[in-house]
mmCIF file with all atom_site columns, C-alpha atoms and ligand atoms in Angstrom:
data_model
loop_
_atom_site.group_PDB
_atom_site.id
_atom_site.type_symbol
_atom_site.label_atom_id
_atom_site.label_alt_id
_atom_site.label_comp_id
_atom_site.label_asym_id
_atom_site.label_entity_id
_atom_site.label_seq_id
_atom_site.pdbx_PDB_ins_code
_atom_site.Cartn_x
_atom_site.Cartn_y
_atom_site.Cartn_z
_atom_site.occupancy
_atom_site.B_iso_or_equiv
_atom_site.pdbx_formal_charge
_atom_site.auth_seq_id
_atom_site.auth_comp_id
_atom_site.auth_asym_id
_atom_site.auth_atom_id
_atom_site.pdbx_PDB_model_num
ATOM   1   C CA  . MET B 1 1   ? 80.247  111.929 121.900 1.00 0.00 ? 1   MET B CA  1
ATOM   2   C CA  . GLN B 1 2   ? 82.365  108.890 121.041 1.00 0.00 ? 2   GLN B CA  1
ATOM   3   C CA  . GLU B 1 3   ? 81.091  106.975 118.062 1.00 0.00 ? 3   GLU B CA  1
ATOM   4   C CA  . LYS B 1 4   ? 81.081  103.217 118.322 1.00 0.00 ? 4   LYS B CA  1
ATOM   5   C CA  . LEU B 1 5   ? 83.197  101.200 115.968 1.00 0.00 ? 5   LEU B CA  1
ATOM   6   C CA  . VAL B 1 6   ? 83.095  97.407  115.915 1.00 0.00 ? 6   VAL B CA  1
ATOM   7   C CA  . PHE B 1 7   ? 86.306  95.411  115.484 1.00 0.00 ? 7   PHE B CA  1
ATOM   8   C CA  . ALA B 1 8   ? 85.148  92.114  113.958 1.00 0.00 ? 8   ALA B CA  1
ATOM   9   C CA  . THR B 1 9   ? 87.185  89.897  116.278 1.00 0.00 ? 9   THR B CA  1
ATOM   10  C CA  . ASN B 1 10  ? 87.003  88.284  119.693 1.00 0.00 ? 10  ASN B CA  1
ATOM   11  C CA  . ASN B 1 11  ? 90.779  88.154  120.039 1.00 0.00 ? 11  ASN B CA  1
ATOM   12  C CA  . ALA B 1 12  ? 91.339  90.059  123.297 1.00 0.00 ? 12  ALA B CA  1
ATOM   13  C CA  . HIS B 1 13  ? 94.982  90.702  122.408 1.00 0.00 ? 13  HIS B CA  1
ATOM   14  C CA  . LYS B 1 14  ? 94.061  92.401  119.114 1.00 0.00 ? 14  LYS B CA  1
ATOM   15  C CA  . ILE B 1 15  ? 91.307  94.464  120.763 1.00 0.00 ? 15  ILE B CA  1
ATOM   16  C CA  . ALA B 1 16  ? 93.721  95.670  123.465 1.00 0.00 ? 16  ALA B CA  1
ATOM   17  C CA  . GLU B 1 17  ? 96.360  96.552  120.870 1.00 0.00 ? 17  GLU B CA  1
ATOM   18  C CA  . VAL B 1 18  ? 93.924  98.638  118.798 1.00 0.00 ? 18  VAL B CA  1
ATOM   19  C CA  . ARG B 1 19  ? 92.392  100.317 121.868 1.00 0.00 ? 19  ARG B CA  1
ATOM   20  C CA  . ALA B 1 20  ? 95.893  101.292 122.998 1.00 0.00 ? 20  ALA B CA  1
ATOM   21  C CA  . ILE B 1 21  ? 96.592  102.922 119.642 1.00 0.00 ? 21  ILE B CA  1
ATOM   22  C CA  . LEU B 1 22  ? 93.236  104.697 119.259 1.00 0.00 ? 22  LEU B CA  1
ATOM   23  C CA  . GLY B 1 23  ? 93.045  105.785 122.910 1.00 0.00 ? 23  GLY B CA  1
ATOM   24  C CA  . ASP B 1 24  ? 89.605  107.068 123.910 1.00 0.00 ? 24  ASP B CA  1
ATOM   25  C CA  . ARG B 1 25  ? 88.985  108.806 120.628 1.00 0.00 ? 25  ARG B CA  1
ATOM   26  C CA  . ARG B 1 26  ? 86.665  106.111 119.423 1.00 0.00 ? 26  ARG B CA  1
ATOM   27  C CA  . GLN B 1 27  ? 84.924  103.354 121.389 1.00 0.00 ? 27  GLN B CA  1
ATOM   28  C CA  . ILE B 1 28  ? 85.981  99.964  120.048 1.00 0.00 ? 28  ILE B CA  1
ATOM   29  C CA  . LEU B 1 29  ? 83.578  97.058  120.558 1.00 0.00 ? 29  LEU B CA  1
ATOM   30  C CA  . SER B 1 30  ? 84.328  93.381  120.046 1.00 0.00 ? 30  SER B CA  1
ATOM   31  C CA  . LEU B 1 31  ? 81.952  90.903  118.400 1.00 0.00 ? 31  LEU B CA  1
ATOM   32  C CA  . GLU B 1 32  ? 81.040  89.546  121.810 1.00 0.00 ? 32  GLU B CA  1
ATOM   33  C CA  . GLU B 1 33  ? 80.168  93.023  123.017 1.00 0.00 ? 33  GLU B CA  1
ATOM   34  C CA  . ILE B 1 34  ? 77.639  93.496  120.206 1.00 0.00 ? 34  ILE B CA  1
ATOM   35  C CA  . GLY B 1 35  ? 76.183  90.024  120.812 1.00 0.00 ? 35  GLY B CA  1
ATOM   36  C CA  . CYS B 1 36  ? 77.579  88.401  117.660 1.00 0.00 ? 36  CYS B CA  1
ATOM   37  C CA  . ARG B 1 37  ? 78.157  84.724  118.332 1.00 0.00 ? 37  ARG B CA  1
ATOM   38  C CA  . GLU B 1 38  ? 77.931  83.370  114.809 1.00 0.00 ? 38  GLU B CA  1
ATOM   39  C CA  . ASP B 1 39  ? 80.801  82.105  112.694 1.00 0.00 ? 39  ASP B CA  1
ATOM   40  C CA  . ILE B 1 40  ? 81.633  84.792  110.167 1.00 0.00 ? 40  ILE B CA  1
ATOM   41  C CA  . PRO B 1 41  ? 82.389  83.469  106.680 1.00 0.00 ? 41  PRO B CA  1
ATOM   42  C CA  . GLU B 1 42  ? 86.048  83.761  105.660 1.00 0.00 ? 42  GLU B CA  1
ATOM   43  C CA  . THR B 1 43  ? 86.166  82.059  102.279 1.00 0.00 ? 43  THR B CA  1
ATOM   44  C CA  . ALA B 1 44  ? 87.956  84.539  100.007 1.00 0.00 ? 44  ALA B CA  1
ATOM   45  C CA  . ASP B 1 45  ? 91.246  83.657  98.324  1.00 0.00 ? 45  ASP B CA  1
ATOM   46  C CA  . THR B 1 46  ? 93.134  86.779  99.455  1.00 0.00 ? 46  THR B CA  1
ATOM   47  C CA  . ILE B 1 47  ? 93.643  88.366  102.881 1.00 0.00 ? 47  ILE B CA  1
ATOM   48  C CA  . GLU B 1 48  ? 92.046  91.596  101.582 1.00 0.00 ? 48  GLU B CA  1
ATOM   49  C CA  . GLY B 1 49  ? 89.032  89.586  100.393 1.00 0.00 ? 49  GLY B CA  1
ATOM   50  C CA  . ASN B 1 50  ? 88.653  87.898  103.776 1.00 0.00 ? 50  ASN B CA  1
ATOM   51  C CA  . ALA B 1 51  ? 88.932  91.167  105.691 1.00 0.00 ? 51  ALA B CA  1
ATOM   52  C CA  . LEU B 1 52  ? 86.285  92.758  103.456 1.00 0.00 ? 52  LEU B CA  1
ATOM   53  C CA  . GLN B 1 53  ? 84.016  89.723  103.649 1.00 0.00 ? 53  GLN B CA  1
ATOM   54  C CA  . LYS B 1 54  ? 84.083  89.819  107.460 1.00 0.00 ? 54  LYS B CA  1
ATOM   55  C CA  . ALA B 1 55  ? 83.603  93.604  107.691 1.00 0.00 ? 55  ALA B CA  1
ATOM   56  C CA  . ARG B 1 56  ? 80.670  93.557  105.218 1.00 0.00 ? 56  ARG B CA  1
ATOM   57  C CA  . TRP B 1 57  ? 78.986  90.681  107.010 1.00 0.00 ? 57  TRP B CA  1
ATOM   58  C CA  . VAL B 1 58  ? 79.140  92.379  110.441 1.00 0.00 ? 58  VAL B CA  1
ATOM   59  C CA  . SER B 1 59  ? 78.309  95.848  109.150 1.00 0.00 ? 59  SER B CA  1
ATOM   60  C CA  . ARG B 1 60  ? 75.180  94.589  107.347 1.00 0.00 ? 60  ARG B CA  1
ATOM   61  C CA  . ARG B 1 61  ? 74.006  92.236  110.066 1.00 0.00 ? 61  ARG B CA  1
ATOM   62  C CA  . PHE B 1 62  ? 74.443  94.752  112.908 1.00 0.00 ? 62  PHE B CA  1
ATOM   63  C CA  . ASN B 1 63  ? 74.014  97.987  110.961 1.00 0.00 ? 63  ASN B CA  1
ATOM   64  C CA  . CYS B 1 64  ? 77.223  99.467  112.348 1.00 0.00 ? 64  CYS B CA  1
ATOM   65  C CA  . ASP B 1 65  ? 80.566  100.952 111.358 1.00 0.00 ? 65  ASP B CA  1
ATOM   66  C CA  . CYS B 1 66  ? 83.077  98.149  111.473 1.00 0.00 ? 66  CYS B CA  1
ATOM   67  C CA  . PHE B 1 67  ? 86.536  96.958  110.563 1.00 0.00 ? 67  PHE B CA  1
ATOM   68  C CA  . ALA B 1 68  ? 88.015  93.483  110.199 1.00 0.00 ? 68  ALA B CA  1
ATOM   69  C CA  . ASP B 1 69  ? 91.550  92.191  109.690 1.00 0.00 ? 69  ASP B CA  1
ATOM   70  C CA  . ASP B 1 70  ? 93.234  89.215  108.123 1.00 0.00 ? 70  ASP B CA  1
ATOM   71  C CA  . THR B 1 71  ? 96.913  88.298  108.164 1.00 0.00 ? 71  THR B CA  1
ATOM   72  C CA  . GLY B 1 72  ? 99.135  86.028  106.123 1.00 0.00 ? 72  GLY B CA  1
ATOM   73  C CA  . LEU B 1 73  ? 102.783 84.973  106.253 1.00 0.00 ? 73  LEU B CA  1
ATOM   74  C CA  . GLU B 1 74  ? 104.110 85.151  102.687 1.00 0.00 ? 74  GLU B CA  1
ATOM   75  C CA  . VAL B 1 75  ? 107.284 83.188  101.950 1.00 0.00 ? 75  VAL B CA  1
ATOM   76  C CA  . ASP B 1 76  ? 109.016 84.067  98.654  1.00 0.00 ? 76  ASP B CA  1
ATOM   77  C CA  . ALA B 1 77  ? 110.534 80.630  98.024  1.00 0.00 ? 77  ALA B CA  1
ATOM   78  C CA  . LEU B 1 78  ? 107.072 79.060  98.463  1.00 0.00 ? 78  LEU B CA  1
ATOM   79  C CA  . GLY B 1 79  ? 105.386 81.376  95.973  1.00 0.00 ? 79  GLY B CA  1
ATOM   80  C CA  . GLY B 1 80  ? 103.747 83.419  98.756  1.00 0.00 ? 80  GLY B CA  1
ATOM   81  C CA  . GLU B 1 81  ? 102.513 80.438  100.791 1.00 0.00 ? 81  GLU B CA  1
ATOM   82  C CA  . PRO B 1 82  ? 101.157 79.928  103.395 1.00 0.00 ? 82  PRO B CA  1
ATOM   83  C CA  . GLY B 1 83  ? 99.583  83.370  102.711 1.00 0.00 ? 83  GLY B CA  1
ATOM   84  C CA  . VAL B 1 84  ? 95.818  83.414  103.072 1.00 0.00 ? 84  VAL B CA  1
ATOM   85  C CA  . MET B 1 85  ? 96.043  79.814  104.369 1.00 0.00 ? 85  MET B CA  1
ATOM   86  C CA  . SER B 1 86  ? 98.393  80.722  107.251 1.00 0.00 ? 86  SER B CA  1
ATOM   87  C CA  . ALA B 1 87  ? 95.998  79.735  110.056 1.00 0.00 ? 87  ALA B CA  1
ATOM   88  C CA  . ARG B 1 88  ? 95.187  76.331  108.531 1.00 0.00 ? 88  ARG B CA  1
ATOM   89  C CA  . TYR B 1 89  ? 98.368  75.617  106.571 1.00 0.00 ? 89  TYR B CA  1
ATOM   90  C CA  . ALA B 1 90  ? 98.931  72.113  107.989 1.00 0.00 ? 90  ALA B CA  1
ATOM   91  C CA  . CYS B 1 91  ? 95.250  71.238  107.924 1.00 0.00 ? 91  CYS B CA  1
ATOM   92  C CA  . VAL B 1 92  ? 94.760  72.148  104.236 1.00 0.00 ? 92  VAL B CA  1
ATOM   93  C CA  . ASN B 1 93  ? 97.837  70.024  103.499 1.00 0.00 ? 93  ASN B CA  1
ATOM   94  C CA  . GLY B 1 94  ? 96.344  67.008  105.232 1.00 0.00 ? 94  GLY B CA  1
ATOM   95  C CA  . ARG B 1 95  ? 98.193  67.444  108.550 1.00 0.00 ? 95  ARG B CA  1
ATOM   96  C CA  . GLY B 1 96  ? 96.764  68.314  111.943 1.00 0.00 ? 96  GLY B CA  1
ATOM   97  C CA  . ASP B 1 97  ? 93.339  69.585  112.832 1.00 0.00 ? 97  ASP B CA  1
ATOM   98  C CA  . GLY B 1 98  ? 92.022  73.083  112.190 1.00 0.00 ? 98  GLY B CA  1
ATOM   99  C CA  . HIS B 1 99  ? 94.256  75.830  113.567 1.00 0.00 ? 99  HIS B CA  1
ATOM   100 C CA  . ASP B 1 100 ? 97.354  73.979  114.805 1.00 0.00 ? 100 ASP B CA  1
ATOM   101 C CA  . ALA B 1 101 ? 100.259 76.417  115.189 1.00 0.00 ? 101 ALA B CA  1
ATOM   102 C CA  . SER B 1 102 ? 102.868 73.783  115.897 1.00 0.00 ? 102 SER B CA  1
ATOM   103 C CA  . ALA B 1 103 ? 101.829 71.607  112.908 1.00 0.00 ? 103 ALA B CA  1
ATOM   104 C CA  . ASN B 1 104 ? 101.835 74.760  110.725 1.00 0.00 ? 104 ASN B CA  1
ATOM   105 C CA  . SER B 1 105 ? 105.382 75.639  111.798 1.00 0.00 ? 105 SER B CA  1
ATOM   106 C CA  . SER B 1 106 ? 106.654 72.087  111.331 1.00 0.00 ? 106 SER B CA  1
ATOM   107 C CA  . LEU B 1 107 ? 105.273 71.976  107.805 1.00 0.00 ? 107 LEU B CA  1
ATOM   108 C CA  . LEU B 1 108 ? 106.783 75.354  106.961 1.00 0.00 ? 108 LEU B CA  1
ATOM   109 C CA  . LEU B 1 109 ? 110.211 74.289  108.267 1.00 0.00 ? 109 LEU B CA  1
ATOM   110 C CA  . GLU B 1 110 ? 109.986 71.063  106.293 1.00 0.00 ? 110 GLU B CA  1
ATOM   111 C CA  . ARG B 1 111 ? 109.163 72.923  103.065 1.00 0.00 ? 111 ARG B CA  1
ATOM   112 C CA  . MET B 1 112 ? 112.056 75.330  103.719 1.00 0.00 ? 112 MET B CA  1
ATOM   113 C CA  . GLU B 1 113 ? 114.625 72.599  104.387 1.00 0.00 ? 113 GLU B CA  1
ATOM   114 C CA  . GLY B 1 114 ? 117.774 73.350  102.377 1.00 0.00 ? 114 GLY B CA  1
ATOM   115 C CA  . VAL B 1 115 ? 116.197 76.470  100.829 1.00 0.00 ? 115 VAL B CA  1
ATOM   116 C CA  . GLU B 1 116 ? 118.609 79.402  100.665 1.00 0.00 ? 116 GLU B CA  1
ATOM   117 C CA  . ASN B 1 117 ? 116.206 82.231  99.917  1.00 0.00 ? 117 ASN B CA  1
ATOM   118 C CA  . ARG B 1 118 ? 114.403 82.592  103.250 1.00 0.00 ? 118 ARG B CA  1
ATOM   119 C CA  . LYS B 1 119 ? 112.792 85.976  102.603 1.00 0.00 ? 119 LYS B CA  1
ATOM   120 C CA  . ALA B 1 120 ? 109.265 86.369  103.935 1.00 0.00 ? 120 ALA B CA  1
ATOM   121 C CA  . ARG B 1 121 ? 106.816 88.966  105.156 1.00 0.00 ? 121 ARG B CA  1
ATOM   122 C CA  . PHE B 1 122 ? 103.827 89.186  107.446 1.00 0.00 ? 122 PHE B CA  1
ATOM   123 C CA  . ARG B 1 123 ? 101.055 91.146  105.793 1.00 0.00 ? 123 ARG B CA  1
ATOM   124 C CA  . THR B 1 124 ? 97.898  92.354  107.526 1.00 0.00 ? 124 THR B CA  1
ATOM   125 C CA  . ALA B 1 125 ? 94.941  93.780  105.621 1.00 0.00 ? 125 ALA B CA  1
ATOM   126 C CA  . ILE B 1 126 ? 92.262  95.766  107.437 1.00 0.00 ? 126 ILE B CA  1
ATOM   127 C CA  . ALA B 1 127 ? 88.926  96.509  105.770 1.00 0.00 ? 127 ALA B CA  1
ATOM   128 C CA  . LEU B 1 128 ? 86.996  99.436  107.231 1.00 0.00 ? 128 LEU B CA  1
ATOM   129 C CA  . ILE B 1 129 ? 83.360  100.261 106.543 1.00 0.00 ? 129 ILE B CA  1
ATOM   130 C CA  . THR B 1 130 ? 82.092  103.643 107.758 1.00 0.00 ? 130 THR B CA  1
ATOM   131 C CA  . ASP B 1 131 ? 78.733  104.996 106.580 1.00 0.00 ? 131 ASP B CA  1
ATOM   132 C CA  . GLY B 1 132 ? 78.737  102.289 103.913 1.00 0.00 ? 132 GLY B CA  1
ATOM   133 C CA  . LYS B 1 133 ? 82.117  103.424 102.495 1.00 0.00 ? 133 LYS B CA  1
ATOM   134 C CA  . GLU B 1 134 ? 84.737  100.680 102.163 1.00 0.00 ? 134 GLU B CA  1
ATOM   135 C CA  . THR B 1 135 ? 88.469  101.289 102.642 1.00 0.00 ? 135 THR B CA  1
ATOM   136 C CA  . ILE B 1 136 ? 91.310  98.774  102.769 1.00 0.00 ? 136 ILE B CA  1
ATOM   137 C CA  . VAL B 1 137 ? 94.691  99.433  104.381 1.00 0.00 ? 137 VAL B CA  1
ATOM   138 C CA  . GLU B 1 138 ? 97.669  97.122  104.915 1.00 0.00 ? 138 GLU B CA  1
ATOM   139 C CA  . GLY B 1 139 ? 100.700 96.730  107.136 1.00 0.00 ? 139 GLY B CA  1
ATOM   140 C CA  . ILE B 1 140 ? 103.825 94.784  106.234 1.00 0.00 ? 140 ILE B CA  1
ATOM   141 C CA  . VAL B 1 141 ? 106.894 93.628  108.134 1.00 0.00 ? 141 VAL B CA  1
ATOM   142 C CA  . ASN B 1 142 ? 109.657 92.093  106.040 1.00 0.00 ? 142 ASN B CA  1
ATOM   143 C CA  . GLY B 1 143 ? 111.953 89.430  107.419 1.00 0.00 ? 143 GLY B CA  1
ATOM   144 C CA  . SER B 1 144 ? 113.223 85.887  106.992 1.00 0.00 ? 144 SER B CA  1
ATOM   145 C CA  . ILE B 1 145 ? 112.375 82.353  108.081 1.00 0.00 ? 145 ILE B CA  1
ATOM   146 C CA  . ALA B 1 146 ? 114.709 80.883  110.730 1.00 0.00 ? 146 ALA B CA  1
ATOM   147 C CA  . THR B 1 147 ? 116.138 77.388  110.247 1.00 0.00 ? 147 THR B CA  1
ATOM   148 C CA  . ALA B 1 148 ? 114.737 76.240  113.621 1.00 0.00 ? 148 ALA B CA  1
ATOM   149 C CA  . PRO B 1 149 ? 112.142 77.624  116.054 1.00 0.00 ? 149 PRO B CA  1
ATOM   150 C CA  . LYS B 1 150 ? 113.519 80.066  118.622 1.00 0.00 ? 150 LYS B CA  1
ATOM   151 C CA  . GLY B 1 151 ? 111.783 81.734  121.564 1.00 0.00 ? 151 GLY B CA  1
ATOM   152 C CA  . VAL B 1 152 ? 108.650 81.016  123.534 1.00 0.00 ? 152 VAL B CA  1
ATOM   153 C CA  . ASP B 1 153 ? 106.655 84.241  123.418 1.00 0.00 ? 153 ASP B CA  1
ATOM   154 C CA  . GLY B 1 154 ? 104.043 85.332  120.905 1.00 0.00 ? 154 GLY B CA  1
ATOM   155 C CA  . PHE B 1 155 ? 101.953 82.924  118.855 1.00 0.00 ? 155 PHE B CA  1
ATOM   156 C CA  . GLY B 1 156 ? 101.578 81.348  115.427 1.00 0.00 ? 156 GLY B CA  1
ATOM   157 C CA  . TYR B 1 157 ? 104.749 81.555  113.337 1.00 0.00 ? 157 TYR B CA  1
ATOM   158 C CA  . ASP B 1 158 ? 106.531 83.930  115.759 1.00 0.00 ? 158 ASP B CA  1
ATOM   159 C CA  . PRO B 1 159 ? 109.333 81.432  116.655 1.00 0.00 ? 159 PRO B CA  1
ATOM   160 C CA  . LEU B 1 160 ? 110.252 81.191  112.950 1.00 0.00 ? 160 LEU B CA  1
ATOM   161 C CA  . PHE B 1 161 ? 110.106 84.831  111.889 1.00 0.00 ? 161 PHE B CA  1
ATOM   162 C CA  . ILE B 1 162 ? 113.134 87.142  112.145 1.00 0.00 ? 162 ILE B CA  1
ATOM   163 C CA  . PRO B 1 163 ? 112.195 90.708  111.172 1.00 0.00 ? 163 PRO B CA  1
ATOM   164 C CA  . ASP B 1 164 ? 114.723 92.547  108.978 1.00 0.00 ? 164 ASP B CA  1
ATOM   165 C CA  . GLY B 1 165 ? 117.267 94.546  110.988 1.00 0.00 ? 165 GLY B CA  1
ATOM   166 C CA  . HIS B 1 166 ? 116.986 92.195  113.986 1.00 0.00 ? 166 HIS B CA  1
ATOM   167 C CA  . SER B 1 167 ? 118.712 88.965  114.994 1.00 0.00 ? 167 SER B CA  1
ATOM   168 C CA  . LEU B 1 168 ? 115.899 87.671  117.220 1.00 0.00 ? 168 LEU B CA  1
ATOM   169 C CA  . THR B 1 169 ? 112.668 85.989  116.172 1.00 0.00 ? 169 THR B CA  1
ATOM   170 C CA  . PHE B 1 170 ? 109.353 87.613  117.121 1.00 0.00 ? 170 PHE B CA  1
ATOM   171 C CA  . ALA B 1 171 ? 109.023 84.917  119.797 1.00 0.00 ? 171 ALA B CA  1
ATOM   172 C CA  . GLN B 1 172 ? 112.305 86.006  121.406 1.00 0.00 ? 172 GLN B CA  1
ATOM   173 C CA  . MET B 1 173 ? 111.128 89.619  121.670 1.00 0.00 ? 173 MET B CA  1
ATOM   174 C CA  . THR B 1 174 ? 108.941 91.139  124.354 1.00 0.00 ? 174 THR B CA  1
ATOM   175 C CA  . ALA B 1 175 ? 105.368 91.917  123.325 1.00 0.00 ? 175 ALA B CA  1
ATOM   176 C CA  . GLU B 1 176 ? 106.280 95.629  123.339 1.00 0.00 ? 176 GLU B CA  1
ATOM   177 C CA  . GLU B 1 177 ? 109.255 95.076  121.011 1.00 0.00 ? 177 GLU B CA  1
ATOM   178 C CA  . LYS B 1 178 ? 107.203 92.991  118.607 1.00 0.00 ? 178 LYS B CA  1
ATOM   179 C CA  . ASN B 1 179 ? 104.169 95.267  118.695 1.00 0.00 ? 179 ASN B CA  1
ATOM   180 C CA  . ALA B 1 180 ? 106.291 98.315  117.927 1.00 0.00 ? 180 ALA B CA  1
ATOM   181 C CA  . ILE B 1 181 ? 107.253 96.940  114.505 1.00 0.00 ? 181 ILE B CA  1
ATOM   182 C CA  . SER B 1 182 ? 104.601 94.356  113.708 1.00 0.00 ? 182 SER B CA  1
ATOM   183 C CA  . HIS B 1 183 ? 102.466 94.079  110.578 1.00 0.00 ? 183 HIS B CA  1
ATOM   184 C CA  . ARG B 1 184 ? 99.348  94.576  112.726 1.00 0.00 ? 184 ARG B CA  1
ATOM   185 C CA  . ARG B 1 185 ? 100.816 97.698  114.294 1.00 0.00 ? 185 ARG B CA  1
ATOM   186 C CA  . ARG B 1 186 ? 101.547 99.133  110.860 1.00 0.00 ? 186 ARG B CA  1
ATOM   187 C CA  . ALA B 1 187 ? 98.098  98.252  109.522 1.00 0.00 ? 187 ALA B CA  1
ATOM   188 C CA  . THR B 1 188 ? 96.449  99.725  112.622 1.00 0.00 ? 188 THR B CA  1
ATOM   189 C CA  . GLU B 1 189 ? 98.402  102.926 112.188 1.00 0.00 ? 189 GLU B CA  1
ATOM   190 C CA  . ALA B 1 190 ? 97.255  103.108 108.571 1.00 0.00 ? 190 ALA B CA  1
ATOM   191 C CA  . LEU B 1 191 ? 93.693  102.574 109.841 1.00 0.00 ? 191 LEU B CA  1
ATOM   192 C CA  . LEU B 1 192 ? 94.160  105.414 112.308 1.00 0.00 ? 192 LEU B CA  1
ATOM   193 C CA  . GLU B 1 193 ? 95.216  107.707 109.461 1.00 0.00 ? 193 GLU B CA  1
ATOM   194 C CA  . VAL B 1 194 ? 91.939  106.932 107.680 1.00 0.00 ? 194 VAL B CA  1
ATOM   195 C CA  . LEU B 1 195 ? 89.880  107.340 110.842 1.00 0.00 ? 195 LEU B CA  1
ATOM   196 C CA  . LYS B 1 196 ? 91.636  110.538 111.907 1.00 0.00 ? 196 LYS B CA  1
ATOM   197 C CA  . ASP B 1 197 ? 89.284  112.789 110.008 1.00 0.00 ? 197 ASP B CA  1
ATOM   198 C CA  . ASN B 1 198 ? 86.275  111.091 111.577 1.00 0.00 ? 198 ASN B CA  1
ATOM   199 C CA  . ILE B 1 199 ? 87.320  111.042 115.230 1.00 0.00 ? 199 ILE B CA  1
HETATM 200 P P1  . LIG J 2 .   ? 94.736  86.225  111.657 1.00 0.00 ? 1   LIG J P1  1
HETATM 201 O O1  . LIG J 2 .   ? 94.128  86.659  110.368 1.00 0.00 ? 1   LIG J O1  1
HETATM 202 O O2  . LIG J 2 .   ? 95.235  87.379  112.478 1.00 0.00 ? 1   LIG J O2  1
HETATM 203 O O3  . LIG J 2 .   ? 93.862  85.291  112.423 1.00 0.00 ? 1   LIG J O3  1
HETATM 204 O O4  . LIG J 2 .   ? 96.056  85.422  111.288 1.00 0.00 ? 1   LIG J O4  1
HETATM 205 C C1  . LIG J 2 .   ? 96.028  84.248  110.502 1.00 0.00 ? 1   LIG J C1  1
HETATM 206 C C2  . LIG J 2 .   ? 97.189  83.361  110.907 1.00 0.00 ? 1   LIG J C2  1
HETATM 207 O O5  . LIG J 2 .   ? 98.436  84.024  110.578 1.00 0.00 ? 1   LIG J O5  1
HETATM 208 C C3  . LIG J 2 .   ? 97.278  83.062  112.392 1.00 0.00 ? 1   LIG J C3  1
HETATM 209 O O6  . LIG J 2 .   ? 96.511  81.942  112.719 1.00 0.00 ? 1   LIG J O6  1
HETATM 210 C C4  . LIG J 2 .   ? 98.765  82.801  112.560 1.00 0.00 ? 1   LIG J C4  1
HETATM 211 O O7  . LIG J 2 .   ? 99.075  81.498  112.161 1.00 0.00 ? 1   LIG J O7  1
HETATM 212 C C5  . LIG J 2 .   ? 99.387  83.758  111.586 1.00 0.00 ? 1   LIG J C5  1
HETATM 213 N N1  . LIG J 2 .   ? 99.726  85.029  112.248 1.00 0.00 ? 1   LIG J N1  1
HETATM 214 C C6  . LIG J 2 .   ? 99.033  86.201  112.201 1.00 0.00 ? 1   LIG J C6  1
HETATM 215 N N2  . LIG J 2 .   ? 99.638  87.149  112.907 1.00 0.00 ? 1   LIG J N2  1
HETATM 216 C C7  . LIG J 2 .   ? 100.748 86.571  113.429 1.00 0.00 ? 1   LIG J C7  1
HETATM 217 C C8  . LIG J 2 .   ? 101.793 87.064  114.262 1.00 0.00 ? 1   LIG J C8  1
HETATM 218 O O8  . LIG J 2 .   ? 101.828 88.231  114.691 1.00 0.00 ? 1   LIG J O8  1
HETATM 219 N N3  . LIG J 2 .   ? 102.742 86.179  114.575 1.00 0.00 ? 1   LIG J N3  1
HETATM 220 C C9  . LIG J 2 .   ? 102.765 84.890  114.133 1.00 0.00 ? 1   LIG J C9  1
HETATM 221 N N4  . LIG J 2 .   ? 101.811 84.386  113.375 1.00 0.00 ? 1   LIG J N4  1
HETATM 222 C C10 . LIG J 2 .   ? 100.807 85.220  113.006 1.00 0.00 ? 1   LIG J C10 1
#
C-alpha cells in the first residue's frame, strides 16, 4: 500500500514536479488536500530553518509524514542576498507590496549595476519528517546574474538567472530544460535518495 506523504505547499507546479519524479511510489498530498488552510509560519533566518519550521508545523498539526521546501537566490557580490528574503526582497527594502517578482528583479538589477562579479546560485532546502525523524537535503544550481531581464517563461528571478554552462536565462528555456537542471530538481532528487529505502 502507498504511504501518504504531505508536501507542505499549495503550489501546483511544485506538486506536479515532485509527483513526476516520485511516480506512483508514494502518494503526495498538498496542503489543500489535507484540509490545511492556515498560514504556516516562515520566520527563520535561513532557508533550512524555514523548511524545517514548515515541515514541523504541518507534521505536528496533522500527525503525518511531511516535507517542506524553501528556496533562495544567493548573489556573491551582495553577500548572499536576497537569500532567505528572495520572495519579499523589494518589500523588506521598502519597495512594492508582499511578493512582487518584478519589483524584486528591478531592485536586484539596481544593486548589481556596474558590478563585475555576477556569480550567484539558486539553493533549495527540503526538510523531511518521517516517523518523527528530521532530515534536510539541498539542491544547488550555480550561475550568474544577467545585466537585463531576458525571456518570458518561468517565474521569480528566472529572467535574470543564467545557469553555468548555458547562454540563456531560465526564462528563455522551456520548462523541461529548466526543470532538468534546476535547484528544485536537484533537491527533489536528493529527497528521493532519502525516501528510497522507505518506498
Ligand atoms: P520558494 O521558497 O520556492 O517560495 O521561493 C522563494 C522565492 O525565491 C520565490 O518567491 C522566487 O522569488 C524565488 N525563486 C524560487 N525558485 C525560483 C525559480 O525556480 N526561479 C526564479 N525564482 C525562484
